Every structure is written in C-alpha cells, then in structure tokens.
Amino acid sequence: MSMASLNLLPHPAPLSYSSSCSFPKGFVPCCNIHVLIPKGTLQRKGSLKPTLVVKSAASGGSFVADPIASITGRPVSDSISSLKFKLLSAVSGLNRGLAANEDDLRKADAAAKELEAAAGLIDLAADLDILQGKWKLIYSSAFSSRTLGGSRPGPPTGRLLPITLGQVFQRIDILRKDFDNIVELQLDTPWPLPPIEATATLAHKFELIGSSKIKIVFDKTTVKATGALSQLPQLDVPRLPDGLRPQSNKGNGEFEVTFADSDTRVTRGDRGELRVFVVA
C-alpha cells in the first residue's frame, strides 16, 4: 500500500472558544490523516476504494472514515459498478451478439461508452498483468454479421454451413506474449451420425503498441475434437502462404482495451468491433 500523510500542526497562540465554535472544549487540533490507497487503484479504476484513516495525536486512538467519494458525493467504485452492470445487462440474452439487431447494437455501444468515459484511460504499460488469464467472450458486435469472422471475411453460420458456434474464449499469457482465440464449434452431420464437436485454437503473439492498444500477429490454427471423438489427435491446420491469402484476412489485427478490471474487459477492434469479456 502507498500512504500519503498530512500533519496538521497546532496553532501557536492559545485557542479561545465561543458558543459558535464547532470544536468541543479541550479539542487539540493536532492529528495525522493518512489516505491509504490500495496498490493498483490508479490503474484498475473502480475496483478498489481508498480509505481515510484519522489518527489523533492527543488520544493515540484512530478511526476509519467513510470511503472518499467523488465530487458527485457517490463513491467512485459505486458509479463504475453501476455502469458495468448496465453494460452487462444490455448484452445479456443476445447470444454473444449473434441475435443482436440494430437497436441492440446501439444500446450496447452507448452503455460501453458511458463505462469507458467514467473509468478513464487504461494504461497497460503500468499494469499489463490485468490482461493475464482466460477470458470468456459474452458479446461481440461483429457477430451480428452472422459470420465467424465478424466484420472480417469468415465462414458464415446458419444456412450455408451447418456450423453452430459455441463458447468463445481468449487466453492471454503476458510473459510468453501468447494470445489465443479459442472457439468451440459443432458441425452437424447426416442422421444418424452424431454432431462433430471440436475446439479451434487460433494462436497469436501480441505486443503492446500504445498505452492501451494491442497488436496481435497470427501464428497457427489447431483443431481438437471433443465429445465422443476426443481421443483423436490434435490437427494442425496448414497455413496458406501470405501471397495466396486475401489481403484483408492475414489473421493479424489491432484492438484497444477501453475498460478493464479484475473480472470484466471491454475492447474495441480496428474495424469498430465492440467486445465484452468476463473472467472464465
């Protein structure tokens, strides 16, 4: 914890009290005021509350005051929590964005902007470990295009291909600079064969290219059968030479982290995609 101290020295002249004085008789205006700011508060806005501890030099006692409030009179973390709940409510029931219509997209974007404005800028250079771990995608505005590639070219879902999109995760290792997009898929098969379940992992390397911007570079794709076929070995999907791949689908990209705390992350992609993640 970091600590800032403010010493209020007694007035050199004797104090006189009147009936209008707010101090009780015998009060000695000498105390230490310590503002305890938990580590990470400045980077993870809204996740922790600073605490005001007042120690009296006269009595040797101390007491803990209410958390420091914002200029609106409300604790900052309460405002962030409320706006985060508003965003999560706006994207719930949208099947990760696959069921979102234009009105849903507008509401989700507006709620995200409110949260981003209240939380302020993210500084990943000072707190990169906030990305560490496995995150579950609960909303992507790009999925409203009904393709697995979002606003980028990608295989369509639904009628043209019998693919059902399952859960989507991101696994980030800040030490190894690994950035994996993990997609659960189900491929329908002719009756009476059961559907084929698989997990595709799109492996990337990442680098920080700004205070809040991430660049990812595609490495490889692997597919592992799950369910009844889980005993099958993992398949490494051959990578086409860059010259044969569409210019817009190299597998690389950039995105900005616009909000992050211990359990929620909001990002905006280089094509305007809004994505919301929670800790898996």
mmCIF file of C-alpha atoms in Angstrom:
data_model
loop_
_atom_site.group_PDB
_atom_site.id
_atom_site.type_symbol
_atom_site.label_atom_id
_atom_site.label_comp_id
_atom_site.label_asym_id
_atom_site.label_seq_id
_atom_site.Cartn_x
_atom_site.Cartn_y
_atom_site.Cartn_z
ATOM 1 C CA MET A 1 0.000 0.000 0.000
ATOM 2 C CA SER A 2 1.092 3.557 -0.646
ATOM 3 C CA MET A 3 0.487 6.159 2.041
ATOM 4 C CA ALA A 4 0.138 9.899 1.938
ATOM 5 C CA SER A 5 0.299 11.744 5.279
ATOM 6 C CA LEU A 6 -0.862 15.217 6.189
ATOM 7 C CA ASN A 7 0.153 16.653 9.570
ATOM 8 C CA LEU A 8 -1.985 19.451 10.953
ATOM 9 C CA LEU A 9 0.134 21.432 13.431
ATOM 10 C CA PRO A 10 -1.465 23.200 16.427
ATOM 11 C CA HIS A 11 -1.939 26.935 16.272
ATOM 12 C CA PRO A 12 0.862 28.649 18.222
ATOM 13 C CA ALA A 13 -1.492 31.023 20.018
ATOM 14 C CA PRO A 14 -3.855 29.869 22.779
ATOM 15 C CA LEU A 15 -7.247 28.911 21.473
ATOM 16 C CA SER A 16 -10.366 30.686 22.642
ATOM 17 C CA TYR A 17 -13.787 29.168 22.116
ATOM 18 C CA SER A 18 -17.071 30.860 21.533
ATOM 19 C CA SER A 19 -20.559 29.494 21.571
ATOM 20 C CA SER A 20 -20.452 29.280 17.765
ATOM 21 C CA CYS A 21 -17.252 27.235 17.630
ATOM 22 C CA SER A 22 -17.737 23.757 16.191
ATOM 23 C CA PHE A 23 -14.878 22.235 18.194
ATOM 24 C CA PRO A 24 -15.630 20.887 21.677
ATOM 25 C CA LYS A 25 -13.837 22.453 24.631
ATOM 26 C CA GLY A 26 -10.447 20.863 25.112
ATOM 27 C CA PHE A 27 -10.097 19.789 21.435
ATOM 28 C CA VAL A 28 -6.470 19.773 20.310
ATOM 29 C CA PRO A 29 -6.289 20.301 16.542
ATOM 30 C CA CYS A 30 -3.304 18.036 16.001
ATOM 31 C CA CYS A 31 -3.715 14.780 14.139
ATOM 32 C CA ASN A 32 -2.296 12.667 11.349
ATOM 33 C CA ILE A 33 -4.538 11.969 8.399
ATOM 34 C CA HIS A 34 -3.496 9.002 6.303
ATOM 35 C CA VAL A 35 -5.069 8.204 2.964
ATOM 36 C CA LEU A 36 -4.486 4.538 2.245
ATOM 37 C CA ILE A 37 -4.597 3.806 -1.473
ATOM 38 C CA PRO A 38 -4.509 0.065 -2.260
ATOM 39 C CA LYS A 39 -1.956 -0.908 -4.882
ATOM 40 C CA GLY A 40 -3.446 -0.968 -8.359
ATOM 41 C CA THR A 41 -6.237 1.524 -7.601
ATOM 42 C CA LEU A 42 -4.969 4.081 -10.069
ATOM 43 C CA GLN A 43 -4.717 1.563 -12.889
ATOM 44 C CA ARG A 44 -7.778 -0.569 -12.129
ATOM 45 C CA LYS A 45 -10.242 2.230 -11.791
ATOM 46 C CA GLY A 46 -13.342 1.464 -9.824
ATOM 47 C CA SER A 47 -12.086 -1.850 -8.476
ATOM 48 C CA LEU A 48 -10.915 -0.635 -5.052
ATOM 49 C CA LYS A 49 -11.827 2.178 -2.666
ATOM 50 C CA PRO A 50 -9.287 4.449 -0.969
ATOM 51 C CA THR A 51 -9.735 4.525 2.808
ATOM 52 C CA LEU A 52 -9.404 7.535 5.082
ATOM 53 C CA VAL A 53 -7.761 6.779 8.445
ATOM 54 C CA VAL A 54 -7.543 9.547 11.053
ATOM 55 C CA LYS A 55 -5.152 9.162 13.992
ATOM 56 C CA SER A 56 -5.351 11.536 16.933
ATOM 57 C CA ALA A 57 -2.066 12.663 18.414
ATOM 58 C CA ALA A 58 -3.798 13.667 21.643
ATOM 59 C CA SER A 59 -5.518 10.398 22.427
ATOM 60 C CA GLY A 60 -3.419 7.961 20.435
ATOM 61 C CA GLY A 61 -6.610 6.429 19.049
ATOM 62 C CA SER A 62 -7.764 6.161 15.449
ATOM 63 C CA PHE A 63 -10.892 5.627 13.429
ATOM 64 C CA VAL A 64 -11.680 4.814 9.797
ATOM 65 C CA ALA A 65 -13.783 7.331 7.940
ATOM 66 C CA ASP A 66 -16.149 6.628 5.075
ATOM 67 C CA PRO A 67 -14.527 5.911 1.681
ATOM 68 C CA ILE A 68 -13.563 9.053 -0.211
ATOM 69 C CA ALA A 69 -16.397 9.993 -2.526
ATOM 70 C CA SER A 70 -16.317 11.626 -5.905
ATOM 71 C CA ILE A 71 -17.351 15.223 -6.411
ATOM 72 C CA THR A 72 -20.880 13.962 -7.007
ATOM 73 C CA GLY A 73 -20.988 12.656 -3.452
ATOM 74 C CA ARG A 74 -21.047 8.998 -4.548
ATOM 75 C CA PRO A 75 -18.137 6.577 -4.148
ATOM 76 C CA VAL A 76 -16.326 6.227 -7.478
ATOM 77 C CA SER A 77 -16.473 2.434 -7.388
ATOM 78 C CA ASP A 78 -20.258 2.518 -6.957
ATOM 79 C CA SER A 79 -20.596 4.516 -10.165
ATOM 80 C CA ILE A 80 -18.304 2.135 -12.087
ATOM 81 C CA SER A 81 -20.120 -0.914 -10.733
ATOM 82 C CA SER A 82 -23.479 0.541 -11.754
ATOM 83 C CA LEU A 83 -22.302 1.335 -15.281
ATOM 84 C CA LYS A 84 -20.666 -2.070 -15.639
ATOM 85 C CA PHE A 85 -23.915 -3.746 -14.596
ATOM 86 C CA LYS A 86 -25.758 -1.605 -17.152
ATOM 87 C CA LEU A 87 -23.437 -2.806 -19.938
ATOM 88 C CA LEU A 88 -23.646 -6.462 -18.926
ATOM 89 C CA SER A 89 -27.435 -6.186 -18.808
ATOM 90 C CA ALA A 90 -27.505 -4.608 -22.278
ATOM 91 C CA VAL A 91 -25.609 -7.513 -23.858
ATOM 92 C CA SER A 92 -27.290 -10.342 -21.966
ATOM 93 C CA GLY A 93 -29.627 -12.545 -23.956
ATOM 94 C CA LEU A 94 -28.024 -11.620 -27.303
ATOM 95 C CA ASN A 95 -26.242 -14.969 -27.815
ATOM 96 C CA ARG A 96 -22.863 -13.208 -27.792
ATOM 97 C CA GLY A 97 -24.149 -10.779 -30.423
ATOM 98 C CA LEU A 98 -25.414 -13.324 -32.935
ATOM 99 C CA ALA A 99 -29.010 -12.362 -32.056
ATOM 100 C CA ALA A 100 -28.407 -8.601 -31.886
ATOM 101 C CA ASN A 101 -30.427 -6.234 -34.050
ATOM 102 C CA GLU A 102 -29.601 -2.600 -34.798
ATOM 103 C CA ASP A 103 -31.300 -1.348 -31.640
ATOM 104 C CA ASP A 104 -29.396 -3.883 -29.522
ATOM 105 C CA LEU A 105 -26.116 -2.758 -31.093
ATOM 106 C CA ARG A 106 -26.849 0.899 -30.311
ATOM 107 C CA LYS A 107 -27.799 0.195 -26.693
ATOM 108 C CA ALA A 108 -24.691 -1.905 -26.073
ATOM 109 C CA ASP A 109 -22.430 0.713 -27.643
ATOM 110 C CA ALA A 110 -23.999 3.532 -25.616
ATOM 111 C CA ALA A 111 -23.618 1.579 -22.348
ATOM 112 C CA ALA A 112 -19.978 0.804 -23.170
ATOM 113 C CA LYS A 113 -19.236 4.459 -23.891
ATOM 114 C CA GLU A 114 -20.693 5.508 -20.533
ATOM 115 C CA LEU A 115 -18.477 2.998 -18.722
ATOM 116 C CA GLU A 116 -15.391 3.969 -20.714
ATOM 117 C CA ALA A 117 -15.918 7.669 -20.016
ATOM 118 C CA ALA A 118 -16.399 7.123 -16.280
ATOM 119 C CA ALA A 119 -13.387 4.819 -15.890
ATOM 120 C CA GLY A 120 -10.959 6.940 -17.904
ATOM 121 C CA LEU A 121 -7.981 5.858 -19.981
ATOM 122 C CA ILE A 122 -6.291 2.490 -19.472
ATOM 123 C CA ASP A 123 -2.507 2.333 -19.032
ATOM 124 C CA LEU A 124 -1.464 -1.223 -19.837
ATOM 125 C CA ALA A 125 2.213 -0.311 -19.711
ATOM 126 C CA ALA A 126 1.817 0.203 -15.962
ATOM 127 C CA ASP A 127 -0.493 -2.753 -15.346
ATOM 128 C CA LEU A 128 -0.170 -5.340 -18.124
ATOM 129 C CA ASP A 129 -0.987 -8.202 -15.749
ATOM 130 C CA ILE A 130 -4.618 -7.105 -15.821
ATOM 131 C CA LEU A 131 -4.817 -8.996 -19.157
ATOM 132 C CA GLN A 132 -3.445 -12.248 -17.750
ATOM 133 C CA GLY A 133 -5.655 -15.310 -17.747
ATOM 134 C CA LYS A 134 -8.571 -16.846 -19.605
ATOM 135 C CA TRP A 135 -11.477 -14.614 -20.619
ATOM 136 C CA LYS A 136 -14.918 -15.585 -21.889
ATOM 137 C CA LEU A 137 -16.478 -13.568 -24.700
ATOM 138 C CA ILE A 138 -20.065 -12.637 -23.822
ATOM 139 C CA TYR A 139 -20.669 -10.099 -26.596
ATOM 140 C CA SER A 140 -19.230 -9.071 -29.951
ATOM 141 C CA SER A 141 -20.917 -6.505 -32.166
ATOM 142 C CA ALA A 142 -19.164 -8.157 -35.119
ATOM 143 C CA PHE A 143 -21.204 -11.353 -34.723
ATOM 144 C CA SER A 144 -24.301 -9.508 -35.917
ATOM 145 C CA SER A 145 -22.845 -10.008 -39.420
ATOM 146 C CA ARG A 146 -23.627 -13.741 -38.929
ATOM 147 C CA THR A 147 -20.081 -14.858 -39.822
ATOM 148 C CA LEU A 148 -17.382 -16.379 -37.656
ATOM 149 C CA GLY A 149 -15.010 -13.708 -38.888
ATOM 150 C CA GLY A 150 -17.198 -10.857 -37.707
ATOM 151 C CA SER A 151 -16.627 -7.777 -39.851
ATOM 152 C CA ARG A 152 -13.673 -9.590 -41.434
ATOM 153 C CA PRO A 153 -14.244 -12.331 -44.037
ATOM 154 C CA GLY A 154 -15.130 -15.591 -42.352
ATOM 155 C CA PRO A 155 -17.215 -18.737 -42.810
ATOM 156 C CA PRO A 156 -20.922 -17.992 -42.454
ATOM 157 C CA THR A 157 -23.041 -19.646 -39.807
ATOM 158 C CA GLY A 158 -26.563 -20.959 -40.188
ATOM 159 C CA ARG A 159 -27.932 -21.980 -43.561
ATOM 160 C CA LEU A 160 -24.834 -22.097 -45.768
ATOM 161 C CA LEU A 161 -22.682 -24.157 -43.404
ATOM 162 C CA PRO A 162 -24.068 -26.428 -40.673
ATOM 163 C CA ILE A 163 -21.812 -24.851 -38.031
ATOM 164 C CA THR A 164 -23.038 -23.938 -34.563
ATOM 165 C CA LEU A 165 -20.861 -21.519 -32.677
ATOM 166 C CA GLY A 166 -20.268 -22.440 -29.053
ATOM 167 C CA GLN A 167 -18.343 -20.570 -26.382
ATOM 168 C CA VAL A 168 -15.504 -18.251 -27.367
ATOM 169 C CA PHE A 169 -12.530 -17.564 -25.128
ATOM 170 C CA GLN A 170 -9.300 -15.588 -25.122
ATOM 171 C CA ARG A 171 -6.287 -16.998 -23.285
ATOM 172 C CA ILE A 172 -3.547 -14.459 -22.645
ATOM 173 C CA ASP A 173 -0.077 -15.138 -21.253
ATOM 174 C CA ILE A 174 1.721 -11.829 -20.697
ATOM 175 C CA LEU A 175 5.098 -13.487 -20.046
ATOM 176 C CA ARG A 176 5.175 -15.605 -23.218
ATOM 177 C CA LYS A 177 3.246 -12.957 -25.200
ATOM 178 C CA ASP A 178 0.750 -15.628 -26.241
ATOM 179 C CA PHE A 179 -2.727 -14.562 -27.319
ATOM 180 C CA ASP A 180 -5.044 -17.437 -28.213
ATOM 181 C CA ASN A 181 -8.589 -17.166 -29.512
ATOM 182 C CA ILE A 182 -10.390 -20.396 -28.618
ATOM 183 C CA VAL A 183 -13.657 -21.253 -30.358
ATOM 184 C CA GLU A 184 -15.946 -24.173 -29.591
ATOM 185 C CA LEU A 185 -17.723 -25.468 -32.714
ATOM 186 C CA GLN A 186 -20.326 -28.063 -33.555
ATOM 187 C CA LEU A 187 -20.584 -29.440 -37.094
ATOM 188 C CA ASP A 188 -23.895 -31.063 -37.981
ATOM 189 C CA THR A 189 -23.720 -34.423 -39.731
ATOM 190 C CA PRO A 190 -26.272 -36.559 -41.643
ATOM 191 C CA TRP A 191 -28.557 -38.660 -39.486
ATOM 192 C CA PRO A 192 -27.919 -40.975 -37.673
ATOM 193 C CA LEU A 193 -24.367 -39.748 -37.093
ATOM 194 C CA PRO A 194 -23.910 -37.528 -34.030
ATOM 195 C CA PRO A 195 -22.721 -33.939 -34.466
ATOM 196 C CA ILE A 196 -18.968 -33.448 -34.506
ATOM 197 C CA GLU A 197 -17.736 -31.253 -31.680
ATOM 198 C CA ALA A 198 -14.363 -29.565 -31.827
ATOM 199 C CA THR A 199 -12.331 -26.727 -30.377
ATOM 200 C CA ALA A 200 -10.341 -24.494 -32.718
ATOM 201 C CA THR A 201 -7.439 -22.509 -31.288
ATOM 202 C CA LEU A 202 -6.141 -19.548 -33.276
ATOM 203 C CA ALA A 203 -2.738 -18.873 -31.765
ATOM 204 C CA HIS A 204 -1.201 -15.396 -31.937
ATOM 205 C CA LYS A 205 1.657 -13.423 -30.472
ATOM 206 C CA PHE A 206 0.897 -9.982 -29.116
ATOM 207 C CA GLU A 207 2.709 -6.758 -28.382
ATOM 208 C CA LEU A 208 1.757 -3.513 -26.699
ATOM 209 C CA ILE A 209 1.884 -0.668 -29.220
ATOM 210 C CA GLY A 210 0.382 2.095 -27.092
ATOM 211 C CA SER A 211 -0.809 2.749 -23.594
ATOM 212 C CA SER A 212 -3.979 0.764 -24.277
ATOM 213 C CA LYS A 213 -3.551 -0.719 -27.764
ATOM 214 C CA ILE A 214 -2.601 -4.330 -28.551
ATOM 215 C CA LYS A 215 -1.300 -5.745 -31.831
ATOM 216 C CA ILE A 216 -1.735 -9.474 -32.486
ATOM 217 C CA VAL A 217 0.175 -11.472 -35.116
ATOM 218 C CA PHE A 218 -1.230 -14.798 -36.302
ATOM 219 C CA ASP A 219 0.879 -17.898 -35.681
ATOM 220 C CA LYS A 220 -1.144 -21.066 -36.356
ATOM 221 C CA THR A 221 -4.535 -22.778 -36.044
ATOM 222 C CA THR A 222 -5.079 -26.098 -34.326
ATOM 223 C CA VAL A 223 -8.287 -28.135 -34.098
ATOM 224 C CA LYS A 224 -9.012 -30.699 -31.395
ATOM 225 C CA ALA A 225 -12.053 -32.966 -31.475
ATOM 226 C CA THR A 226 -14.086 -33.082 -28.269
ATOM 227 C CA GLY A 227 -17.018 -35.142 -27.039
ATOM 228 C CA ALA A 228 -17.259 -38.646 -28.498
ATOM 229 C CA LEU A 229 -14.198 -38.088 -30.730
ATOM 230 C CA SER A 230 -11.960 -36.578 -28.074
ATOM 231 C CA GLN A 231 -9.441 -39.430 -28.428
ATOM 232 C CA LEU A 232 -8.480 -38.228 -31.894
ATOM 233 C CA PRO A 233 -5.145 -36.376 -32.053
ATOM 234 C CA GLN A 234 -4.956 -32.626 -32.430
ATOM 235 C CA LEU A 235 -4.821 -31.367 -36.013
ATOM 236 C CA ASP A 236 -2.590 -28.512 -37.091
ATOM 237 C CA VAL A 237 -4.307 -26.664 -39.918
ATOM 238 C CA PRO A 238 -1.848 -25.886 -42.727
ATOM 239 C CA ARG A 239 -1.291 -22.194 -43.212
ATOM 240 C CA LEU A 240 -1.657 -20.774 -46.698
ATOM 241 C CA PRO A 241 1.241 -18.652 -47.960
ATOM 242 C CA ASP A 242 0.577 -14.951 -47.432
ATOM 243 C CA GLY A 243 0.542 -14.419 -51.184
ATOM 244 C CA LEU A 244 -2.465 -16.725 -51.528
ATOM 245 C CA ARG A 245 -4.432 -15.255 -48.660
ATOM 246 C CA PRO A 246 -6.819 -12.295 -49.045
ATOM 247 C CA GLN A 247 -5.204 -9.013 -48.060
ATOM 248 C CA SER A 248 -7.965 -8.365 -45.532
ATOM 249 C CA ASN A 249 -7.618 -11.779 -43.878
ATOM 250 C CA LYS A 250 -3.988 -12.175 -42.844
ATOM 251 C CA GLY A 251 -5.012 -13.103 -39.302
ATOM 252 C CA ASN A 252 -3.322 -10.066 -37.777
ATOM 253 C CA GLY A 253 -5.113 -7.187 -36.128
ATOM 254 C CA GLU A 254 -5.153 -4.454 -33.531
ATOM 255 C CA PHE A 255 -7.567 -3.575 -30.772
ATOM 256 C CA GLU A 256 -7.786 -1.125 -27.893
ATOM 257 C CA VAL A 257 -8.594 -2.053 -24.306
ATOM 258 C CA THR A 258 -11.085 0.609 -23.235
ATOM 259 C CA PHE A 259 -12.011 -0.806 -19.830
ATOM 260 C CA ALA A 260 -10.518 -3.477 -17.604
ATOM 261 C CA ASP A 261 -10.793 -4.535 -14.002
ATOM 262 C CA SER A 262 -10.405 -7.801 -12.139
ATOM 263 C CA ASP A 263 -13.369 -9.534 -13.797
ATOM 264 C CA THR A 264 -14.502 -7.564 -16.881
ATOM 265 C CA ARG A 265 -12.748 -6.320 -20.010
ATOM 266 C CA VAL A 266 -14.059 -4.175 -22.882
ATOM 267 C CA THR A 267 -12.198 -3.807 -26.179
ATOM 268 C CA ARG A 268 -12.731 -2.044 -29.493
ATOM 269 C CA GLY A 269 -11.243 -3.556 -32.641
ATOM 270 C CA ASP A 270 -9.550 -1.875 -35.574
ATOM 271 C CA ARG A 271 -12.804 -2.182 -37.536
ATOM 272 C CA GLY A 272 -15.014 -0.830 -34.785
ATOM 273 C CA GLU A 273 -15.948 -4.148 -33.191
ATOM 274 C CA LEU A 274 -17.091 -3.822 -29.588
ATOM 275 C CA ARG A 275 -16.300 -6.884 -27.486
ATOM 276 C CA VAL A 276 -17.103 -7.606 -23.843
ATOM 277 C CA PHE A 277 -15.307 -10.306 -21.842
ATOM 278 C CA VAL A 278 -15.622 -11.691 -18.330
ATOM 279 C CA VAL A 279 -13.184 -13.888 -16.437
ATOM 280 C CA ALA A 280 -13.697 -17.533 -17.392
#
